[in-house]
Coordinates of C-alpha atoms in Angstrom, one line a residue:
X42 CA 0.0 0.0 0.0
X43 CA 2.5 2.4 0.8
X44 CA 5.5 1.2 -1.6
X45 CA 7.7 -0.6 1.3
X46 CA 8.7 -4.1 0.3
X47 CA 9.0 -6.2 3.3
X48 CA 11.5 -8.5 1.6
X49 CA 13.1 -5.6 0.0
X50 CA 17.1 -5.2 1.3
X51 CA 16.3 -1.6 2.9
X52 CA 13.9 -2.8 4.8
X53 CA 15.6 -5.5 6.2
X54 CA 18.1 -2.9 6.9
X55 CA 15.9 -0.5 8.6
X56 CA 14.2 -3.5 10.5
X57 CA 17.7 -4.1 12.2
X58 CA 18.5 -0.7 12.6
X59 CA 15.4 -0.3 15.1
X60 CA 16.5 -3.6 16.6
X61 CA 19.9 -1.9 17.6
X62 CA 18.1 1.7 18.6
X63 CA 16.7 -0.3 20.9
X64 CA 19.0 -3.0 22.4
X65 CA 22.5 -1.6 21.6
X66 CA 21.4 1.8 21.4
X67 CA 20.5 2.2 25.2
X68 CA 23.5 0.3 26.3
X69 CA 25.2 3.3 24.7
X70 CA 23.1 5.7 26.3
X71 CA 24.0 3.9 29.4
X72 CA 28.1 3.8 28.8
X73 CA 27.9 7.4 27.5
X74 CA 26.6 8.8 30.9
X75 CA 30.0 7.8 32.1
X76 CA 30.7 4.5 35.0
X77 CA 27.0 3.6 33.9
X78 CA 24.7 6.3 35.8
X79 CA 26.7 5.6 38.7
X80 CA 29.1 8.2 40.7
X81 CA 31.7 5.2 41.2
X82 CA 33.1 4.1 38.0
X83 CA 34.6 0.7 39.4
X84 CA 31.8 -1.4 38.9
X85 CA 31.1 -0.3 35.4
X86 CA 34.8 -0.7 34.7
X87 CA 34.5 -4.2 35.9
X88 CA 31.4 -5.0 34.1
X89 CA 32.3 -3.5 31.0
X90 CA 36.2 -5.6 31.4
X91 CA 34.0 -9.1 31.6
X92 CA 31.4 -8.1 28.6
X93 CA 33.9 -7.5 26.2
X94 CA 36.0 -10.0 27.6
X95 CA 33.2 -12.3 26.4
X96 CA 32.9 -10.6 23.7
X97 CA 36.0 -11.3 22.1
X98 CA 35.0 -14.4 21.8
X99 CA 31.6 -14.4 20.7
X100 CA 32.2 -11.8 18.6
X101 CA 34.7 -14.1 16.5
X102 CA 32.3 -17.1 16.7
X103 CA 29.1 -14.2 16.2
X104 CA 29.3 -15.2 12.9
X105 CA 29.4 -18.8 12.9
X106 CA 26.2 -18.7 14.8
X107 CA 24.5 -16.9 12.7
X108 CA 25.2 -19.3 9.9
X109 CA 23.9 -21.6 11.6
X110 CA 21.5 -21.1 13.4
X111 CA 19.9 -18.2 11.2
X112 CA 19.5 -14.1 12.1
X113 CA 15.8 -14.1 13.9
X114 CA 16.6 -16.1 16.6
X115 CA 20.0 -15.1 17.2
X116 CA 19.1 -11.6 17.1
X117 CA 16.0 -12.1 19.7
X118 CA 17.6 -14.3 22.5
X119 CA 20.9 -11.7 22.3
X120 CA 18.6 -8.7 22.5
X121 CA 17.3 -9.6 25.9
X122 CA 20.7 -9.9 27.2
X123 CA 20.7 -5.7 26.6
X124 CA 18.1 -5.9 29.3
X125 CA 19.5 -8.1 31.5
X126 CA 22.5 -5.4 32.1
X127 CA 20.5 -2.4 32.6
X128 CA 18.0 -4.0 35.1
X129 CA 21.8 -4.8 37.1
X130 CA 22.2 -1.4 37.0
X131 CA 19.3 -1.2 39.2
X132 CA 20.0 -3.9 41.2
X133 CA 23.5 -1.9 41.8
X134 CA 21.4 1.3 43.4
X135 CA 19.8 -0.3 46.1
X136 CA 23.1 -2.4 46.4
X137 CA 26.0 -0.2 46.0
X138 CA 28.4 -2.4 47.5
X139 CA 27.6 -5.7 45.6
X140 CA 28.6 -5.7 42.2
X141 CA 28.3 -9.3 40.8
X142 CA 25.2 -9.2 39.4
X143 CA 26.1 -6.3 36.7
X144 CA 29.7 -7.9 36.6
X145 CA 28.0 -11.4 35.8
X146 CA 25.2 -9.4 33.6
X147 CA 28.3 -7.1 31.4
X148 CA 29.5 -10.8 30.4
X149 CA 26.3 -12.5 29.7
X150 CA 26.1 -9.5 27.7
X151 CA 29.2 -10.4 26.1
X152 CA 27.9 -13.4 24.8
X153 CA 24.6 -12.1 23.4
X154 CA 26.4 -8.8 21.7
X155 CA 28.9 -10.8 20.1
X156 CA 26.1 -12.8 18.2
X157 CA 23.8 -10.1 17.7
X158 CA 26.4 -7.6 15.8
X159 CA 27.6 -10.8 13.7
X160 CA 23.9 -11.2 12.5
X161 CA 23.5 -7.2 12.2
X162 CA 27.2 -6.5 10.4
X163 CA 25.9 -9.3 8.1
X164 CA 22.5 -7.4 7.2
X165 CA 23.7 -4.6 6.8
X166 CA 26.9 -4.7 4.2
X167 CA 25.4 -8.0 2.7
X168 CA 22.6 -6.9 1.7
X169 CA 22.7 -3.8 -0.3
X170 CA 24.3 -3.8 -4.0
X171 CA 28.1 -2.5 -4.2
X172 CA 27.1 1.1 -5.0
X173 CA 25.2 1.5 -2.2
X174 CA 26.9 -0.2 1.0
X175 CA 27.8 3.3 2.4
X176 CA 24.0 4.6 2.1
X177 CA 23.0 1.7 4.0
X178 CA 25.6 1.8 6.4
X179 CA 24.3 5.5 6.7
X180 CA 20.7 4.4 7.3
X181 CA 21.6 1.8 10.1
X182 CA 23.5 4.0 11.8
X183 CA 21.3 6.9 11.7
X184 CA 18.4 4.9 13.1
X185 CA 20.5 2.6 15.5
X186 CA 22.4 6.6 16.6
X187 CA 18.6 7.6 17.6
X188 CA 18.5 5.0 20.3
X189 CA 21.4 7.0 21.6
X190 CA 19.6 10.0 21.2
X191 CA 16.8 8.9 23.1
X192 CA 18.9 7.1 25.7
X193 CA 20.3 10.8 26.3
X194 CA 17.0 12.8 26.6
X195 CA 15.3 9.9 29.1
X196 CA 17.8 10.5 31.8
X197 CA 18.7 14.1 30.9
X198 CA 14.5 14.7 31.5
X199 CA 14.6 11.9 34.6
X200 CA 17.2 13.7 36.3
X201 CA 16.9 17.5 35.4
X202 CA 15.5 18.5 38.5
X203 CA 17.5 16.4 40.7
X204 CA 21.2 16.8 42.1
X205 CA 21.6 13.3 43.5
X206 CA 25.1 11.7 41.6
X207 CA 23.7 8.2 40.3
X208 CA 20.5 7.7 38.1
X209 CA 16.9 7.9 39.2
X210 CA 15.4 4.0 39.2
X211 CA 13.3 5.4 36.2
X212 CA 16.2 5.6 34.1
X213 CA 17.1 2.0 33.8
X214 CA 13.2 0.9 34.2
X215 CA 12.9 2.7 30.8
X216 CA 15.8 1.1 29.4
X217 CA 15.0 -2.4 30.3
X218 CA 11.4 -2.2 28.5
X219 CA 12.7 -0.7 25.5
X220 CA 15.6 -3.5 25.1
X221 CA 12.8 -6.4 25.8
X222 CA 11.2 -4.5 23.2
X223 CA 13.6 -4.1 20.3
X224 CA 14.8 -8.1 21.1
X225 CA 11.2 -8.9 19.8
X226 CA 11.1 -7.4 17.1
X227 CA 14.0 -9.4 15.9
X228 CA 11.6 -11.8 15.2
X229 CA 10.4 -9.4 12.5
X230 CA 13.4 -10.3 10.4
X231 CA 12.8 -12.0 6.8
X232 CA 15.0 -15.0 6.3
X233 CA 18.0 -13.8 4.1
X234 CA 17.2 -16.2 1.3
X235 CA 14.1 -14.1 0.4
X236 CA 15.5 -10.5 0.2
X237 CA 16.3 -8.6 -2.9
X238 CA 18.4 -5.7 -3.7
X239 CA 16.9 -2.8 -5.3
X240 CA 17.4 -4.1 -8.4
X241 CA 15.8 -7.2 -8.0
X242 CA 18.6 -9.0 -7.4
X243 CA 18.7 -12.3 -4.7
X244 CA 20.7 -11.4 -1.7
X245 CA 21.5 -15.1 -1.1
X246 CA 21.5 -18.6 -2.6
X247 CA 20.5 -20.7 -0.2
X248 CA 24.3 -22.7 0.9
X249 CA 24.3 -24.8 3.7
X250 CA 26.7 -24.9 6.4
X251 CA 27.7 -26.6 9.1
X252 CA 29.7 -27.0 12.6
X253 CA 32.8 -28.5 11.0
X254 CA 33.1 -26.1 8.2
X255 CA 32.1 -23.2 10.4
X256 CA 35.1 -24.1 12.7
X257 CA 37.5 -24.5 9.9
X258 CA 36.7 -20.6 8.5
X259 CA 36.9 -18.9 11.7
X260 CA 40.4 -20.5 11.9
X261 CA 41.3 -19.2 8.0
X262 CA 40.0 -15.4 9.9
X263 CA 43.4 -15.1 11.6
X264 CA 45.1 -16.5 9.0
X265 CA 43.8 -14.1 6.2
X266 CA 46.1 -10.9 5.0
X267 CA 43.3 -8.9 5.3
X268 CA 41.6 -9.7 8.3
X269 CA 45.4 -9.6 9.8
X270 CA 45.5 -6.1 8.0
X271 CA 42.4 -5.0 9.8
X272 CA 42.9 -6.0 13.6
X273 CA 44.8 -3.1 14.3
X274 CA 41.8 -1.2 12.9
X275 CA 39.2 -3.2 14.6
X276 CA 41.3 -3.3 17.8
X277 CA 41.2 0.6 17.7
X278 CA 37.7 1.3 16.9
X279 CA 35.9 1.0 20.7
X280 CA 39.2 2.0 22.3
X281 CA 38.9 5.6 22.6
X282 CA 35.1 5.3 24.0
X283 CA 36.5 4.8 27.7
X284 CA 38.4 8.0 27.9
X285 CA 35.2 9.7 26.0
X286 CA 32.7 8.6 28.5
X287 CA 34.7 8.4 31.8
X288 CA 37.2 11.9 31.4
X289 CA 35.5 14.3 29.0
X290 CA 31.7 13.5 30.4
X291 CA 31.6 12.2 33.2
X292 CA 34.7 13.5 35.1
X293 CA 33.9 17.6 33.9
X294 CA 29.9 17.2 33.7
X295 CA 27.5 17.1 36.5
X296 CA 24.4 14.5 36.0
X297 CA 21.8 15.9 34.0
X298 CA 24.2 17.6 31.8
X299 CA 25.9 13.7 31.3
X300 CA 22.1 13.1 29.4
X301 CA 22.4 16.4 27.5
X302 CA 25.4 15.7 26.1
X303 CA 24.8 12.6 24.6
X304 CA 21.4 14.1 23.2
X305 CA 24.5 15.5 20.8
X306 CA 26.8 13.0 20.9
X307 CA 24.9 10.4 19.1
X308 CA 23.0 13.0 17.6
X309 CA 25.6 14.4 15.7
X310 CA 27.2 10.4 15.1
X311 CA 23.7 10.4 12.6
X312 CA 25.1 13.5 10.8
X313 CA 29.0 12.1 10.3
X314 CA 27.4 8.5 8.8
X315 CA 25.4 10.4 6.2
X316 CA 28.3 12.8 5.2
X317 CA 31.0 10.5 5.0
X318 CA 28.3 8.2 2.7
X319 CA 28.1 10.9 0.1
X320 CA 32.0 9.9 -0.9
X321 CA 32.4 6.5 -0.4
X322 CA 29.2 6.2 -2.6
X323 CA 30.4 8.8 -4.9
X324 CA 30.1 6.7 -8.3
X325 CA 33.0 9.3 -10.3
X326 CA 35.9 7.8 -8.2
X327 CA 37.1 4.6 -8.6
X328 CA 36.7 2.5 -4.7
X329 CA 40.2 2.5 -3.8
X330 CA 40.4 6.7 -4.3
X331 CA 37.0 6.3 -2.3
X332 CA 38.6 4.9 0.5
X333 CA 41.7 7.1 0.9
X334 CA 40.1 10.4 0.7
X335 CA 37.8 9.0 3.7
X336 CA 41.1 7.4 5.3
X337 CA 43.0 10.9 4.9
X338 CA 40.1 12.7 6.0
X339 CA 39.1 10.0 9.0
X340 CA 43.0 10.5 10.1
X341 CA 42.8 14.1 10.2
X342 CA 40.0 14.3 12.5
X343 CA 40.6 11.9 14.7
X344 CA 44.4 13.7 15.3
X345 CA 42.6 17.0 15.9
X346 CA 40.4 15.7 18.5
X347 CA 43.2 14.2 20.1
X348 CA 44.7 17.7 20.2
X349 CA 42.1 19.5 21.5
X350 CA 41.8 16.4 24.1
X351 CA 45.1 16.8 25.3
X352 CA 44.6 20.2 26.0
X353 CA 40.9 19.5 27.9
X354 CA 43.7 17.1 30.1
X355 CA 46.6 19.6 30.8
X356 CA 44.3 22.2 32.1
X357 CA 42.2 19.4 34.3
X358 CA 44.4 16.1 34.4
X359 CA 41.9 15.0 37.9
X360 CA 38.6 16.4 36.1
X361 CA 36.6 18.7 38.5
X362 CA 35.6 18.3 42.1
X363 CA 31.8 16.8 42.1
X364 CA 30.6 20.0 43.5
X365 CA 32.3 21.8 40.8
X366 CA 31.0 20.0 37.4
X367 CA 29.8 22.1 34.9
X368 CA 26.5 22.4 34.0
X369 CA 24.7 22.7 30.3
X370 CA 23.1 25.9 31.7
X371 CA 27.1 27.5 32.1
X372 CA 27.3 28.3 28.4
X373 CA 30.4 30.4 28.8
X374 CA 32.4 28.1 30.9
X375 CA 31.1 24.5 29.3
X376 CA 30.3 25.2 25.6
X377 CA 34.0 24.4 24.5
X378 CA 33.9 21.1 26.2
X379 CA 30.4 20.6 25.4
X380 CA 31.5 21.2 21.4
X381 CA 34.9 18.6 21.8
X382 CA 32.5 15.9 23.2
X383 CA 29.8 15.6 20.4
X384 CA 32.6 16.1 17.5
X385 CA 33.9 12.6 19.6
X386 CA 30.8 11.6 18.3
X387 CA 31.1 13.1 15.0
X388 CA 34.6 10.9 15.0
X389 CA 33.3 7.7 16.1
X390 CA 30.4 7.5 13.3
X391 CA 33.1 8.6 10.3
X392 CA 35.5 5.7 11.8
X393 CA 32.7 3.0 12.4
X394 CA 31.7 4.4 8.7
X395 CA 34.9 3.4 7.1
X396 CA 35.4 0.5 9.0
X397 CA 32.6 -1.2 7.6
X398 CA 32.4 -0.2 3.9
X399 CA 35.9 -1.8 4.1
X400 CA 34.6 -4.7 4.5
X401 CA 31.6 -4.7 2.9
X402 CA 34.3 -3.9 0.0
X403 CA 36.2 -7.4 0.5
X404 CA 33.6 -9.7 -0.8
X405 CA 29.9 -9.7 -1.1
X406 CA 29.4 -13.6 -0.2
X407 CA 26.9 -12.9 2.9
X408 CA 28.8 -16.0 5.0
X409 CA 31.8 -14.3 5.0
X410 CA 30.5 -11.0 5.7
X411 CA 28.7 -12.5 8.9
X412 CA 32.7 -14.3 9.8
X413 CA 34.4 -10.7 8.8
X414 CA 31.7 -8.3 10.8
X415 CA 31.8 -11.3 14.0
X416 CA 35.8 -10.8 13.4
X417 CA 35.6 -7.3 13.3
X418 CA 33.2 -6.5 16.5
X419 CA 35.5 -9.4 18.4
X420 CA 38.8 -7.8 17.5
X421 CA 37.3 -4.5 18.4
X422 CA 35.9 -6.1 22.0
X423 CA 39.6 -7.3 22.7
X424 CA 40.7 -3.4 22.2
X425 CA 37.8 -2.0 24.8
X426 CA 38.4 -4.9 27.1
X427 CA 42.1 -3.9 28.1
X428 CA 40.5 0.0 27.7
X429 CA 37.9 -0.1 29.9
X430 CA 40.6 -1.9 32.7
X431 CA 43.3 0.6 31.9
X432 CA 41.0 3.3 33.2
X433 CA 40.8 1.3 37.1
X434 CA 45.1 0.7 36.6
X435 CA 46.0 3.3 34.9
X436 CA 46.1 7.5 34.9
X437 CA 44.3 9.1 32.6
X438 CA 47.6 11.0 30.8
X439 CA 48.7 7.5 29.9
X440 CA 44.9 6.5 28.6
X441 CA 45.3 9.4 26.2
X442 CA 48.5 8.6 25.2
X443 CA 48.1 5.1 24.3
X444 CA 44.7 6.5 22.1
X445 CA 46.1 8.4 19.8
X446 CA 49.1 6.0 19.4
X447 CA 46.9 3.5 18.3
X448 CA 45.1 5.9 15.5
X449 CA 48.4 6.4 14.0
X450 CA 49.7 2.8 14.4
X451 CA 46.6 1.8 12.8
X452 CA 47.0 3.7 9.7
X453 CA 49.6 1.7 7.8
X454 CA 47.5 -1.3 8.3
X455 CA 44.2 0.4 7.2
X456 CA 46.3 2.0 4.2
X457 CA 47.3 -1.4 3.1
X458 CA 43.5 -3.0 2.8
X459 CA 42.2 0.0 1.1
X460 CA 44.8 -0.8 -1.8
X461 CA 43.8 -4.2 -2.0
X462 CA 40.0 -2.7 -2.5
X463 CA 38.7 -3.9 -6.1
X464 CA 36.4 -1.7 -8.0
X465 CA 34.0 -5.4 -8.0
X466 CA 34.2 -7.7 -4.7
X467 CA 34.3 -10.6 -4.8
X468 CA 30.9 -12.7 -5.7
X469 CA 29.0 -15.4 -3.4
X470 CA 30.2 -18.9 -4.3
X471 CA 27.5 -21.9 -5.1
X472 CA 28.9 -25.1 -3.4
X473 CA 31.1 -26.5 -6.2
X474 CA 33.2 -23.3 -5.9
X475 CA 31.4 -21.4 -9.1
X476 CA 30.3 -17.9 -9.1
X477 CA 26.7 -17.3 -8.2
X478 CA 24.6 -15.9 -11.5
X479 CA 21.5 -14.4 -10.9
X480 CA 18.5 -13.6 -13.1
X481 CA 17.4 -10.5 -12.3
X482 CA 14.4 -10.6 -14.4
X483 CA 13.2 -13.7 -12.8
X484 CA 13.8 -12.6 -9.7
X485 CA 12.2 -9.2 -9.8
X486 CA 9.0 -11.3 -11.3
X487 CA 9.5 -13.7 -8.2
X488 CA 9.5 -10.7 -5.9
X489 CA 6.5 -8.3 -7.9
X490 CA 4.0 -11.4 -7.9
X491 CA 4.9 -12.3 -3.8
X492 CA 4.6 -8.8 -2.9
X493 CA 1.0 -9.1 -4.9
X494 CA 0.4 -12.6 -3.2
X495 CA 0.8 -11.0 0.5
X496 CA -0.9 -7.8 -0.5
X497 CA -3.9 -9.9 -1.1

């Protein structure tokens, strides 16, 4: 009735981006507040040490089990893990002094993130023709960067009249009912064996799998140039969000003014997707030029907020007193900090941009892309893992440091992959190794006369 395909490649897209608004999205909103809502960072340090400690692995064998055992399912039991962790967080503000639960609930989460990004990285670079990976990278993240949008305004409203330092039970009440929600709607997922591109084009022959050869491809992961090209990128890409969160927010921000800023900081992640989409869609330049304008300019900003951070540090290396925080109401003395934070955000969504139209660029087989995003979001786990412990061992001077060393460390590596890029990735393979042909004229009559059979 209204033009939308529900087997059409966008929507399937769109379908997971709400999914991650939802689950994902307010674990963000929870992180970005800084030690998770809470005054004392430990436990969230802890908690956020054992999820991506799980994650690591999951995330690498994410993909596997989505092979497997298909995205609906895997994306619904994993959503409810989201939920799991911010109800600890309430658990954790009647019982400040026992953190297990959300230590125990961070690596459950672990588990159920690993598998649910795998499915999701798969979606989303998988599905769309060549020429249009970066719009629908754009899309997800635009939709999944409202969840942190709305994560923002729920506690920033909650708490704007209080002064108490930890969130108001409201705040994670409202975040475990929209994660139970956005895990069900997983279940609103089309099997990828009957989505088309916007040409009309199958996304997916139908190949089956199985334990055996699942196991053998996640070992040919570590052995592959280009994966081995990409873990210092994917090692890098979560690192910097513990120093964001825990020294530019929460250390410099009072409570409410946490909330406000993230309002911007995922607000303004929406705007960096779409711009950087515009070039590495850009149909005049050949892929590879694609990618190393974006890496020059990706490099660039991420150096300059590493300068202006540094100076943020030298002028308050402890952060402020809690009576002292700024508040969002001190324009003169918190805009400048206010404006560094949200182009953090700015930074993260050109990075995560890049990241993934590289490997959406590698190969178009949907398997693989389901083993390369699991790789990806594993690799990237490993990095925030040892981050969000450095911050309980180690000063903040040295975080920083050890930041921007890994953006320019990583830059060889990324430049490396990006000259590999083909103008054509590589093609799905049918089982006896041949390259998949599609009909595009039957299929587009396949999909016209089912979208007729279910409007009926």
């Amino acid at each position: 009735m209204f033009g939308i395909r529900y087997y059409s490649a966008m929507t399937q897209v769109v379908l997971v981006g709400f999914v991650c608004f939802l689950c994902p999205g307010m674990f963000n909103a929870v992180n970005g507040l800084g030690a998770g809502g809470q005054m004392d960072a430990t436990a969230g340090n802890n908690a956020n040490t054992a999820l991506y400690s799980t994650f690591v692995v999951f995330g690498v064998l994410g993909g596997a089990v989505v092979n497997l055992c298909g995205v609906r399912y895997t994306i619904f039991c994993s959503g409810f893990m989201y939920a799991l962790y911010s109800a600890s967080y309430l658990f954790l503000n009647h019982h400040p002094s026992n953190a297990s639960f959300t230590i125990a609930a961070g690596a459950l989460l672990g588990v159920g993130a690993g598998i649910l990004w795998a499915a999701q990285g798969m979606i989303m670079v998988s599905y769309p023709r060549e020429d249009e990976k970066a719009k629908y990278i754009a899309v997800f993240w635009i939709i999944f960067n409202l969840g942190g949008m709305l994560g923002g305004i729920l506690p920033f409203a909650i708490n704007y009249n209080t002064t108490q330092t930890q969130n108001a039970d409201g705040v994670y009440i409202g975040f475990v009912v929209l994660e139970c929600i956005g895990a069900c709607l997983g279940l609103a997922l089309a099997p990828p064996n009957k989505v088309t591109r916007s040409d009309g084009s199958s996304v997916v022959l139908v190949k089956y799998t199985n334990v055996g050869r699942e196991g053998i491809e996640i070992v040919k992961l570590f052995l592959n140039p280009m994966m081995l090209g990409l873990l210092p990128m994917c090692f890098t890409s979560n690192f910097f969000y513990t120093y964001q969160f825990n020294h530019l927010n929460a250390s410099l921000f009072n409570m409410r003014t946490r909330g406000f800023n993230n309002i911007f900081y995922w607000g303004f992640q929406m705007l960096g997707a779409y711009a950087i989409s515009l070039l590495l869609d850009a149909k005049r330049l050949s892929r590879r030029r694609r990618g190393f304008i974006a890496f020059s300019i990706v490099f660039v900003f991420f150096n300059a907020l590493w300068g202006g951070t540094l100076g943020v540090y030298l002028k308050h290396p402890a952060g402020l007193p809690e009576a002292d925080r700024m508040d969002f109401k001190e324009s003169k003395r918190a805009s400048g900090y206010i404006i560094l934070y949200l182009l953090c955000g700015i930074g993260d969504a050109l990075y995560q941009s890049l990241a993934y139209w590289i490997i959406g660029a590698l190969t178009n087989d949907n398997q693989k892309l389901s083993r390369y995003a699991g790789f990806y979001k594993g690799m990237q786990s490993f990095g925030a893992a040892i981050a969000w412990q450095l911050d309980v061992k180690v000063i903040p001077r040295n975080q920083l440091i050890a930041n921007w060393v890994l953006i320019v460390g990583s830059a060889p590596f990324m430049l490396y992959v990006i000259w590999s890029i083909k103008d054509h990735s590589e093609e799905a393979k049918a089982a006896d190794g041949s390259e998949i042909e599609y009909d595009e004229k039957a299929v587009a009559a396949a999909t016209t006369a089912a979208d007729a059979s279910h409007a009926a």
